[in-house]
Amino acid sequence: MPDDAVIAVKPEIASKAGINAERHRAMTEAAERDPEGFWRGEMRRIAWMKEPTRIKNTSFTGDVSIKWFEDGVLNASVSCLDRHVEAGNGDRVAIIWEGDDPNSDAKVTYREMHRRVCQLANAMRGMGVKKGDRVCIYLPMIVEAAVAMLACARVGAVHSIVFGGFSPDSLASRIQDSECSLLLTADEGRRGGRSVPLKKNADEALKTCPSVKHVIVARNTGGQVAMQDGRDVWWEEACGSQPETCEPERMNAEDPLFILYTSGSTGKPKGVLHTTAGYLVWASYTHELVFDYRPGEVYWCTADVGWVTGHTYIVYGPLANGATSLMFEGVPNYPGIDRFWQVVDKHKVNIFYTAPTAIRSLMREGEAPVKKHSRKSLRVLGSVGEPINPEAWMWYYRVVGDERCPIVDTWWQTETGGILISPLPGAVPQKPGSATLPLPGVKPALVDNDGKVLEGAAEGNLVITDSWPGQMRTVYGDHERFVQTYFSSFKGTYFTGDGARRDADGYYWITGRVDDVINVSGHRMGTAEVESALVAHPKVAEAAVVGMPHDLKGQGIYCYVTLVAGEEPSDALRKELVAWVRKEIGPIASPDAIQWAPGLPKTRSGKIMRRILRKIAANETDALGDTSTLADPAVVEDLVENRVAR
Ligand code: WT7
């Protein structure tokens, strides 16, 4: 597919869209000319208890301080629930829940959501949870997850969701970092016909989490679990007799809404902190613009609420906009490879948002499972989490969307709160593989390694030169790390960690991470995390981990392992190490390849030359580049000779 392949916006799509090309241009100009005026208008998309007078107060230099709408007062749960009920839309379905088992589903109206959120909020208050307290959520994809998030928002508690696929150790370190006082979990999760022992994992984690005083447990599968007296209580017992209304806490615009841990290039995962008003405005704004969302439509984002995509585009964005949001407990290939399309037809889904890794794996199975279902309700298709290769893009467009549905390839990050670069379905011609243009109000730039801003068509490091309301405010408990990570590489700008190319039309093509973060099936993983898991094994002396190209996952995890003296490599040990990393971090960190390395390529000052390791993993061994600074060139020869073929 040549770079200049363009899929024009069809006139019949542009004419019905909320935003056409002309309006897109006008918005972009307005946001450029008068950002304060622009956001003063857009902030009215959410409900305020007291409207702010100050709009933007941000600085990317010095200590870095980001404040939006700073004298406003609101409660996020009111924007997502109360106001829809008050506007007479209480009977509209807020969440369609589709179970892992195709015979189980449920519809929850806005009125019902409101009641459930208020009851849980009252139960939490009864347990002593107050404004500013941290609450950990370790739940599967069940309605309780959304209820839990909004109940936290209602009482002003800061939620920290930990993905259900994380291990007890990973859960424990996240709870410890933010000293959560309450944990919300379930007996078990269910995915692809298998159960996930959430409560058992939680019990294991809580052995090292003295801050947790209470655990509320949702009964999901009905599986047997241990309940600890005085600490654990069943969800329905905690909530059943609570009043059905609950006074929302008055929150300042800049009070924290949630923490979400994400991997960086060094050290342990960092707690990305988002605050109330700016995040919610951004969630609502981007959900409406990017998906051209229209009232009454059914919208389905296939992410898990454990990731930021689930936060912004299953819960906060859609519910702020009064949408019907589909929440799916299962996986794309259970019970059959056609599950997505079966669900699309069953619930008449209009907007569908998924990850390239899912598209690639379905593409492998051919067109028949897709064509078996009508999909005629579909109107807009979205992609998120990693670069989508043009082949997968075209398959999505041609086979899934029957060349009817525009595709929005949305670039963003946990840190950005919501989408920053994406086409708008009725306004921006698409190019397969490109996230296209920034949304109105977003100012990306490309810089070279010395920080020089590149003009016109160019390739470089992707930075954002000014703040937008949805931007993260700090790393929880470590503002210095926030400043260092994002604002020290290129002074005065936010550094994304991604590389990108900009073509002659100003379109952005994300090329991937330029740091030691890898993207495995759209899940972000720090190579340092996998390395520290490996070296924690008693037989491992040293480890270096890099990403390698992977047909389905985008990137796979390639590990170089040096054993302690006296230990012998074996297939059994290889399996043991894979299992070890899964146990330490979680199944998403499963190594794809382990290579026994008698030594690692190091400079004379002892720094591992990862560039070389990446090349070997990618099987680009004839392009190793400059190896003259290696302390011992023989090490590389051995690694090249013994690379693990896949
Ligand atoms: C990283 C952020 C975005 C929410 C889910 C992942 C990569 C994300 C795209 C895209 C190319 C993408 C980037 C980014 N990424 N979307 N459309 N095209 N790359 O959030 O876990 O914070 O990961 O995902 O490398 O930095 P995350």
XYZ file of C-alpha atoms and ligand atoms in Angstrom:
673
model
C 0.000 0.000 0.000
C 1.606 3.282 -1.071
C 1.725 6.049 1.541
C -0.415 8.263 -0.594
C -3.429 5.930 -0.649
C -6.282 8.118 0.536
C -9.777 7.099 1.516
C -11.871 10.193 0.932
C -14.754 11.169 3.195
C -17.911 10.129 1.357
C -20.337 13.021 0.780
C -23.204 11.129 2.413
C -21.090 10.660 5.534
C -19.895 14.268 5.649
C -23.410 15.635 5.241
C -24.764 13.709 8.245
C -21.717 14.049 10.479
C -21.664 16.265 13.551
C -18.446 17.771 12.258
C -17.557 18.154 8.582
C -14.302 19.400 7.083
C -15.317 23.036 7.241
C -16.342 22.843 10.895
C -13.164 20.894 11.700
C -11.086 23.671 10.215
C -13.077 26.330 12.035
C -12.672 24.539 15.367
C -8.954 24.060 14.839
C -8.567 27.754 14.097
C -10.731 28.825 17.021
C -8.741 26.669 19.444
C -5.532 28.127 18.047
C -6.643 31.755 18.116
C -8.336 31.784 21.503
C -7.748 28.620 23.538
C -9.433 30.072 26.629
C -12.554 30.982 24.696
C -12.609 27.621 22.964
C -12.401 25.632 26.204
C -14.799 27.962 27.979
C -17.299 26.798 25.394
C -16.381 23.117 25.485
C -16.374 22.930 29.294
C -20.159 23.353 29.226
C -20.465 19.796 27.942
C -20.174 18.641 31.564
C -22.250 19.583 34.631
C -20.821 22.092 37.097
C -21.858 22.893 40.653
C -19.911 26.097 40.190
C -18.620 27.091 36.764
C -14.971 28.108 36.707
C -13.832 31.607 35.836
C -10.199 30.616 35.289
C -9.732 28.326 32.306
C -6.081 27.535 31.665
C -3.065 27.890 33.907
C -0.315 25.620 32.684
C 3.467 25.592 32.494
C 5.738 22.968 30.928
C 8.904 24.473 32.407
C 10.425 24.559 35.897
C 8.332 22.517 38.308
C 5.679 21.914 35.627
C 2.204 22.839 36.779
C -0.968 21.989 34.892
C -4.307 23.399 35.970
C -7.506 23.661 33.983
C -10.796 25.196 35.126
C -9.120 25.535 38.506
C -11.830 27.380 40.450
C -14.657 25.156 39.181
C -16.609 22.777 41.420
C -18.246 19.571 40.202
C -18.721 15.856 40.720
C -17.930 13.557 37.802
C -20.693 11.088 38.710
C -23.302 13.841 38.353
C -22.220 14.502 34.765
C -22.314 10.780 34.011
C -25.603 9.936 35.754
C -27.771 12.477 37.604
C -28.114 14.987 34.825
C -29.246 12.341 32.328
C -31.877 11.091 34.764
C -32.958 14.660 35.507
C -33.216 15.398 31.779
C -35.774 12.598 31.465
C -33.384 10.002 30.076
C -33.393 7.718 33.115
C -34.824 4.829 31.116
C -32.122 5.010 28.469
C -29.699 2.091 28.643
C -26.342 3.216 30.032
C -24.585 -0.128 29.864
C -25.277 -3.203 27.819
C -23.362 -5.986 29.479
C -22.467 -8.966 27.298
C -21.093 -11.917 29.222
C -18.285 -14.263 28.306
C -21.026 -16.858 27.931
C -23.063 -15.788 24.886
C -26.269 -16.629 26.741
C -25.697 -14.098 29.480
C -26.287 -10.404 29.073
C -27.932 -7.492 30.873
C -29.094 -3.956 30.280
C -28.673 -1.295 32.938
C -30.491 2.020 32.558
C -29.136 5.374 33.687
C -31.664 5.363 36.536
C -30.543 1.898 37.652
C -26.860 2.855 37.392
C -27.558 5.927 39.491
C -29.182 3.829 42.192
C -26.403 1.255 42.250
C -23.700 3.910 42.356
C -25.433 5.769 45.197
C -25.838 2.583 47.232
C -22.191 1.633 46.870
C -21.113 5.209 47.584
C -23.152 5.125 50.801
C -21.617 1.776 51.740
C -18.145 3.174 51.131
C -18.856 6.234 53.260
C -20.097 3.871 55.962
C -16.696 2.188 55.900
C -15.057 5.532 56.497
C -13.944 6.231 52.911
C -13.677 9.969 52.387
C -12.603 12.536 49.807
C -9.002 11.972 48.733
C -8.772 8.360 49.993
C -7.500 5.815 47.515
C -9.620 2.810 46.550
C -8.281 -0.093 44.531
C -10.538 -1.790 41.988
C -9.558 -5.310 40.872
C -12.632 -6.457 39.015
C -13.469 -8.329 35.852
C -15.505 -6.772 33.050
C -18.797 -6.708 34.901
C -21.155 -3.802 35.501
C -19.839 -3.538 39.070
C -16.568 -2.174 37.637
C -18.311 0.899 36.216
C -20.442 1.205 39.355
C -17.283 1.104 41.481
C -15.555 3.840 39.461
C -18.513 6.196 39.670
C -19.122 5.442 43.360
C -15.530 6.469 44.069
C -16.081 9.648 42.083
C -19.287 10.289 44.029
C -17.569 10.254 47.431
C -14.417 11.922 46.130
C -12.243 8.840 46.530
C -9.463 8.322 43.995
C -9.809 5.016 42.182
C -6.865 2.937 41.114
C -7.899 0.105 38.836
C -5.595 -2.859 38.480
C -6.177 -5.042 35.413
C -7.531 -8.481 36.394
C -4.705 -10.161 34.475
C -2.069 -8.823 36.859
C -0.482 -11.102 39.438
C -0.848 -10.798 43.223
C 2.616 -9.180 43.366
C 1.712 -6.554 40.768
C -1.563 -5.878 42.567
C 0.216 -5.555 45.910
C 2.830 -3.094 44.693
C 0.142 -0.854 43.183
C -1.954 -0.928 46.372
C 1.150 -0.156 48.457
C 2.275 2.726 46.285
C -0.977 4.636 46.745
C -1.901 3.205 50.171
C -5.441 2.179 49.272
C -7.783 1.667 52.220
C -10.474 -0.299 50.375
C -10.329 -2.995 47.707
C -13.225 -3.856 45.425
C -12.975 -7.255 43.792
C -15.003 -10.300 42.743
C -14.960 -13.986 43.567
C -13.662 -14.824 40.093
C -13.494 -13.401 36.603
C -14.447 -15.266 33.459
C -12.675 -15.070 30.101
C -12.867 -17.413 27.173
C -14.628 -20.064 29.263
C -11.939 -20.065 31.941
C -12.094 -18.564 35.385
C -9.618 -16.079 36.850
C -9.120 -16.383 40.641
C -9.433 -12.702 41.535
C -10.314 -13.066 45.222
C -7.600 -15.649 45.718
C -5.061 -13.321 44.078
C -6.329 -10.444 46.184
C -5.943 -12.459 49.398
C -2.378 -13.245 48.424
C -1.644 -9.596 47.627
C -3.246 -8.289 50.812
C -0.770 -10.213 52.963
C 1.609 -7.333 52.266
C -0.925 -4.473 52.135
C -1.673 -3.295 55.676
C -3.374 -0.121 54.408
C -6.401 -2.118 53.189
C -9.042 -2.209 55.928
C -12.039 -3.407 53.919
C -12.696 -5.622 50.909
C -16.001 -5.613 49.041
C -16.485 -8.767 46.974
C -18.875 -9.045 44.033
C -20.397 -12.489 43.519
C -19.763 -13.187 39.859
C -19.152 -16.851 39.070
C -20.364 -18.118 42.446
C -17.050 -19.925 42.892
C -15.945 -20.800 46.422
C -13.752 -18.161 48.038
C -12.487 -17.479 51.543
C -13.960 -14.457 53.319
C -11.975 -12.883 56.137
C -14.094 -11.853 59.101
C -14.121 -8.140 59.815
C -12.378 -7.319 56.537
C -14.351 -8.884 53.683
C -17.981 -8.295 52.874
C -20.152 -9.382 49.936
C -21.205 -6.575 47.600
C -24.944 -7.153 48.012
C -24.646 -7.215 51.782
C -22.685 -3.969 51.779
C -25.104 -2.223 49.406
C -28.479 -3.943 49.719
C -29.946 -1.868 52.534
C -28.269 1.429 51.665
C -30.323 4.506 50.730
C -30.834 4.861 46.976
C -29.628 8.434 46.817
C -26.318 9.840 47.917
C -25.163 13.435 48.160
C -22.266 13.872 45.704
C -19.071 15.286 47.186
C -18.238 18.803 45.977
C -14.941 18.392 44.146
C -12.568 21.019 42.930
C -11.775 20.798 39.217
C -8.194 19.830 40.051
C -9.015 17.249 42.733
C -7.761 13.808 41.653
C -10.263 11.525 39.917
C -8.092 8.465 39.444
C -4.651 6.930 39.401
C -3.721 4.380 36.759
C -0.376 2.611 36.851
C 1.528 2.346 33.616
C 4.948 1.113 32.576
C 7.835 3.391 31.839
C 11.319 2.839 30.491
C 12.833 2.585 33.957
C 11.853 1.403 37.400
C 8.494 0.298 38.679
C 5.199 1.316 37.048
C 4.216 4.885 37.765
C 0.855 6.106 39.002
C -0.501 8.380 36.289
C -2.774 10.887 38.020
C -5.778 12.438 36.324
C -7.934 15.135 37.888
C -11.657 15.714 37.683
C -12.774 18.442 35.301
C -10.112 18.539 32.584
C -10.178 14.758 32.210
C -13.966 14.611 32.003
C -14.183 17.453 29.486
C -11.561 15.674 27.391
C -13.324 12.304 27.642
C -16.637 13.804 26.563
C -15.156 16.008 23.830
C -13.093 13.291 22.188
C -15.764 10.589 22.488
C -18.266 12.793 20.686
C -15.896 14.143 18.019
C -13.846 11.116 17.125
C -16.717 8.639 16.984
C -19.207 11.190 15.639
C -21.393 9.928 18.450
C -25.119 10.597 18.116
C -27.726 10.218 20.879
C -29.420 6.848 20.910
C -26.540 4.990 19.319
C -24.925 1.847 20.673
C -21.221 2.207 21.120
C -18.797 -0.623 21.840
C -15.201 -0.302 22.971
C -13.694 -3.773 23.428
C -10.978 -2.704 25.872
C -10.809 -3.738 29.535
C -11.578 -1.146 32.219
C -8.173 -2.040 33.656
C -6.576 0.063 30.915
C -7.030 3.743 30.203
C -9.032 2.972 27.065
C -11.675 1.362 29.265
C -11.669 4.297 31.687
C -12.169 6.958 29.029
C -14.073 5.128 26.308
C -16.191 2.567 28.137
C -17.112 4.585 31.201
C -16.379 8.312 31.494
C -16.650 9.523 27.869
C -19.739 7.560 26.812
C -21.614 8.071 30.094
C -20.805 11.791 30.197
C -22.362 11.924 26.725
C -25.429 9.889 27.718
C -24.460 7.092 25.352
C -25.269 3.404 25.504
C -21.929 1.738 26.163
C -21.449 -1.961 25.577
C -19.243 -3.733 28.087
C -17.925 -7.147 27.030
C -16.633 -9.653 29.544
C -15.169 -12.089 27.016
C -12.557 -12.452 24.316
C -12.734 -12.170 20.493
C -12.464 -15.909 19.812
C -14.825 -17.501 22.320
C -16.927 -19.503 21.849
C -16.168 -18.890 18.169
C -13.927 -16.704 16.073
C -17.015 -14.720 14.976
C -17.949 -13.529 18.476
C -17.399 -9.802 17.828
C -19.699 -9.783 14.799
C -22.294 -11.936 16.503
C -22.389 -9.370 19.341
C -22.484 -6.473 16.860
C -25.636 -7.932 15.281
C -27.193 -8.987 18.577
C -26.991 -5.493 20.087
C -27.093 -3.485 16.836
C -23.757 -1.824 17.516
C -23.218 1.431 15.591
C -19.687 2.328 16.658
C -17.016 -0.302 17.237
C -13.578 0.408 18.735
C -10.883 -2.260 19.066
C -7.137 -2.934 18.863
C -4.993 -3.845 15.838
C -3.849 -7.044 17.544
C -7.463 -8.282 17.601
C -7.960 -7.308 13.969
C -4.775 -9.135 12.916
C -5.756 -12.314 14.715
C -9.264 -12.289 13.202
C -7.854 -11.508 9.761
C -5.902 -14.745 9.923
C -9.155 -16.692 10.068
C -10.411 -15.272 6.789
C -13.557 -13.427 5.774
C -16.201 -16.111 6.269
C -16.687 -15.673 10.057
C -17.238 -11.942 9.471
C -19.490 -12.298 6.447
C -21.695 -14.742 8.335
C -23.143 -11.752 10.197
C -24.836 -8.727 8.666
C -23.016 -5.909 10.573
C -25.342 -3.447 8.910
C -25.735 -1.390 12.094
C -22.018 -0.477 11.997
C -21.258 3.105 11.075
C -17.803 3.981 12.468
C -14.825 1.703 13.212
C -11.978 2.636 15.520
C -8.471 1.372 16.241
C -6.277 2.007 19.265
C -3.232 0.895 21.209
C -0.502 0.364 18.643
C 0.286 1.225 15.062
C -2.126 -0.507 12.688
C -0.384 -1.887 9.633
C -2.001 -0.866 6.317
C -2.912 -4.504 5.517
C -4.898 -4.865 8.735
C -6.391 -1.404 8.210
C -7.624 -2.360 4.717
C -9.048 -5.652 5.936
C -10.911 -3.851 8.730
C -12.217 -1.321 6.207
C -13.073 -3.712 3.398
C -14.246 -6.846 5.230
C -15.605 -5.618 8.570
C -16.938 -2.265 7.378
C -17.873 -3.291 3.817
C -16.128 -0.091 2.668
C -19.025 1.807 4.233
C -17.522 2.784 7.572
C -14.775 5.333 8.100
C -11.897 4.103 10.245
C -10.556 6.268 13.041
C -6.996 5.285 13.993
C -6.707 6.997 17.363
C -3.316 7.831 18.827
C -3.075 8.606 22.530
C -1.611 7.342 25.814
C -2.523 6.703 29.448
C -0.873 10.041 30.136
C -2.952 11.992 27.642
C -6.293 10.955 29.188
C -7.907 10.622 25.786
C -7.350 10.753 22.051
C -5.006 13.450 20.691
C -4.424 12.476 17.067
C -7.189 10.944 14.967
C -9.319 11.555 11.933
C -12.915 12.704 12.465
C -15.197 10.394 10.470
C -17.020 13.143 8.590
C -14.123 15.525 8.164
C -10.710 13.985 7.601
C -9.751 11.777 4.623
C -8.044 8.655 5.935
C -4.737 7.104 4.978
C -4.351 3.463 6.034
C -1.703 3.342 8.756
C -1.813 7.015 9.680
C -3.469 8.490 12.776
C -3.824 11.571 10.542
C -4.300 14.972 12.208
C -4.383 16.386 15.740
C -7.800 17.117 17.229
C -8.692 20.796 17.522
C -6.781 22.145 20.519
C -3.857 19.692 20.271
C -0.418 20.930 19.232
C 1.981 18.157 18.243
C 5.472 18.747 16.891
C 8.436 16.675 15.785
C 11.888 17.325 17.181
C 15.264 15.790 16.401
C 17.427 14.246 19.112
C 18.873 17.648 19.949
C 15.424 19.101 20.417
C 15.410 21.097 17.195
C 11.861 21.510 15.896
C 11.423 19.942 12.460
C 9.197 21.650 9.925
C 7.160 20.205 7.063
C 7.526 16.582 6.057
C 9.892 15.073 8.621
C 10.532 12.221 11.018
C 11.485 12.615 14.669
C 10.423 12.460 18.289
C 6.775 13.255 18.893
C 6.203 16.022 21.434
C 3.165 18.119 22.360
C 4.007 21.780 22.748
C 1.090 23.011 24.859
C -1.301 21.561 27.425
C -4.778 20.145 26.741
C -7.409 19.610 29.458
C -7.083 15.804 29.610
C -3.356 15.771 30.323
C -2.049 13.881 33.368
C -1.119 16.201 36.215
C 1.599 14.290 38.023
C 2.997 10.893 38.918
C 1.269 9.956 42.158
C 3.604 10.705 45.039
C 6.545 11.601 42.796
C 6.199 14.899 40.962
C 9.932 14.956 40.281
C 9.603 11.732 38.290
C 6.784 13.365 36.291
C 8.996 16.318 35.410
C 11.983 14.110 34.613
C 10.079 11.571 32.510
C 8.043 13.887 30.334
C 9.547 17.373 30.379
C 13.311 16.978 30.621
C 14.161 15.400 27.234
C 12.976 18.370 25.189
C 12.661 21.500 27.308
C 9.277 23.173 27.422
C 7.402 20.373 25.682
C 5.675 17.150 26.714
C 7.637 14.192 25.314
C 5.410 11.262 24.366
C 8.099 8.568 24.110
C 6.922 7.865 20.550
C 8.584 8.473 17.240
C 6.550 9.715 14.295
C 6.744 10.836 10.708
C 4.765 13.703 9.234
C 3.990 13.629 5.529
C 3.511 16.478 3.094
C -0.193 16.710 3.997
C 0.686 17.181 7.668
C -0.518 13.653 8.513
C 1.161 11.875 11.431
C 2.398 8.290 11.131
C 3.348 6.886 14.530
C 6.425 4.689 14.196
C 6.455 3.296 17.746
C 8.247 3.839 21.030
C 11.710 5.302 20.981
C 12.375 4.387 24.632
C 12.617 1.053 26.449
C 8.878 0.542 26.502
C 7.427 -2.203 24.340
C 3.906 -2.692 23.130
C 2.691 -6.278 23.315
C -0.799 -6.749 21.860
C -1.529 -3.116 22.674
C -0.380 -3.622 26.276
C 2.403 -1.449 27.431
C 5.334 -3.137 29.114
C 8.591 -1.800 30.475
C 11.533 -3.984 29.484
C 13.027 -3.095 32.883
C 10.057 -4.698 34.637
C 10.535 -7.995 32.834
C 14.264 -7.840 33.528
C 13.767 -7.348 37.235
C 11.289 -10.245 37.306
C 13.871 -12.471 35.584
C 16.798 -11.558 37.820
C 14.615 -12.241 40.860
C 14.851 -15.930 39.869
C 17.630 -17.620 41.867
C 19.234 -19.184 38.780
C 19.426 -15.944 36.774
C 22.512 -13.761 37.055
C 21.638 -11.129 34.489
C 18.919 -10.405 31.943
C 18.260 -7.972 29.126
C 14.839 -7.704 27.508
C 13.924 -6.115 24.191
C 10.935 -6.035 21.869
C 10.929 -8.050 18.669
C 8.582 -7.860 15.678
C 5.624 -10.219 16.130
C 2.981 -10.907 13.471
C 0.015 -10.900 15.817
C 1.116 -9.076 18.933
C 2.871 -6.216 17.146
C 5.816 -6.762 19.462
C 6.893 -9.851 21.322
C 9.118 -10.094 24.418
C 12.643 -11.320 23.684
C 14.816 -12.096 26.724
C 18.561 -12.599 26.920
C 19.376 -14.507 30.082
C 22.722 -15.172 31.709
C 22.589 -17.948 34.292
C 24.497 -17.939 37.561
C 27.729 -19.945 37.450
C 27.110 -23.663 37.658
C 23.555 -23.568 36.241
C 22.953 -25.280 32.902
C 20.486 -24.083 30.254
C 17.668 -26.531 29.562
C 14.203 -26.595 28.059
C 12.804 -27.217 31.502
C 14.509 -24.112 32.840
C 13.235 -22.089 29.897
C 9.666 -23.143 30.738
C 10.296 -22.420 34.385
C 11.422 -18.879 33.599
C 8.400 -18.215 31.398
C 6.125 -19.409 34.202
C 8.116 -17.343 36.683
C 7.622 -14.084 34.776
C 3.910 -14.851 34.360
C 3.648 -15.343 38.094
C 5.699 -12.260 38.955
C 3.946 -9.813 36.624
C 1.017 -11.557 34.956
C 0.262 -13.524 31.770
C 0.569 -10.406 29.581
C 4.312 -10.375 30.307
C 4.932 -13.940 29.051
C 8.306 -14.032 27.300
C 8.030 -15.053 23.636
C 11.683 -16.027 23.346
C 14.463 -16.730 25.816
C 18.022 -16.851 24.588
C 20.781 -18.180 26.831
C 23.485 -15.551 26.829
C 26.921 -16.443 28.181
C 27.471 -12.676 28.275
C 25.682 -9.462 27.291
C 27.125 -6.889 24.895
C 28.416 -4.046 27.039
C 30.386 -0.912 26.510
C 33.672 -0.606 28.369
C 31.811 1.411 30.992
C 29.422 -1.506 31.522
C 26.319 -0.203 29.770
C 24.314 -2.871 27.913
C 24.097 -2.020 24.212
C 20.394 -2.619 23.687
C 20.508 -1.397 20.102
C 22.482 -4.517 19.229
C 20.172 -6.787 21.198
C 17.143 -5.345 19.382
C 18.785 -6.013 16.019
C 19.580 -9.618 16.895
C 16.046 -10.200 18.183
C 14.658 -8.748 14.943
C 17.004 -10.965 12.921
C 18.688 -7.952 11.380
C 22.104 -9.310 12.196
C 23.766 -7.936 9.078
C 22.964 -4.398 10.237
C 24.316 -4.342 13.758
C 25.833 -0.897 13.304
C 28.835 0.398 15.144
C 30.200 -2.238 17.516
C 33.574 -0.615 18.084
C 32.765 0.484 21.641
C 32.034 -3.075 22.778
C 34.138 -4.360 25.639
C 34.101 -7.886 24.205
C 33.010 -8.298 20.540
C 33.006 -12.110 20.877
C 29.867 -11.848 22.985
C 27.925 -10.559 19.998
C 29.144 -13.337 17.711
C 27.834 -15.894 20.158
C 24.474 -14.160 20.443
C 24.067 -13.897 16.663
C 24.919 -17.560 16.226
C 22.493 -18.726 18.858
C 19.577 -16.381 18.275
C 16.226 -17.968 18.934
C 14.346 -18.440 15.680
C 10.597 -18.261 15.886
C 1.323 3.909 23.612
C 0.468 4.261 24.785
C -3.984 4.732 23.800
C -4.622 3.963 24.853
C -4.154 2.554 24.917
C -2.679 2.424 25.093
C 0.965 3.328 21.382
C -1.463 3.940 21.119
C -1.641 4.163 18.972
C -1.982 4.344 17.601
C 0.259 3.934 17.057
C -0.305 3.847 19.283
C 1.980 4.434 21.451
C 1.694 5.095 22.773
N -0.231 3.705 20.628
N -2.318 4.203 20.132
N -3.236 4.630 17.210
N -0.994 4.227 16.683
N 0.643 3.730 18.331
O -2.224 3.321 26.076
O -0.767 1.764 27.352
O -0.553 4.251 27.614
O 0.206 3.094 25.518
O 0.610 3.041 22.744
O 3.265 3.900 21.437
O 2.793 5.783 23.320
P -0.824 3.091 26.725
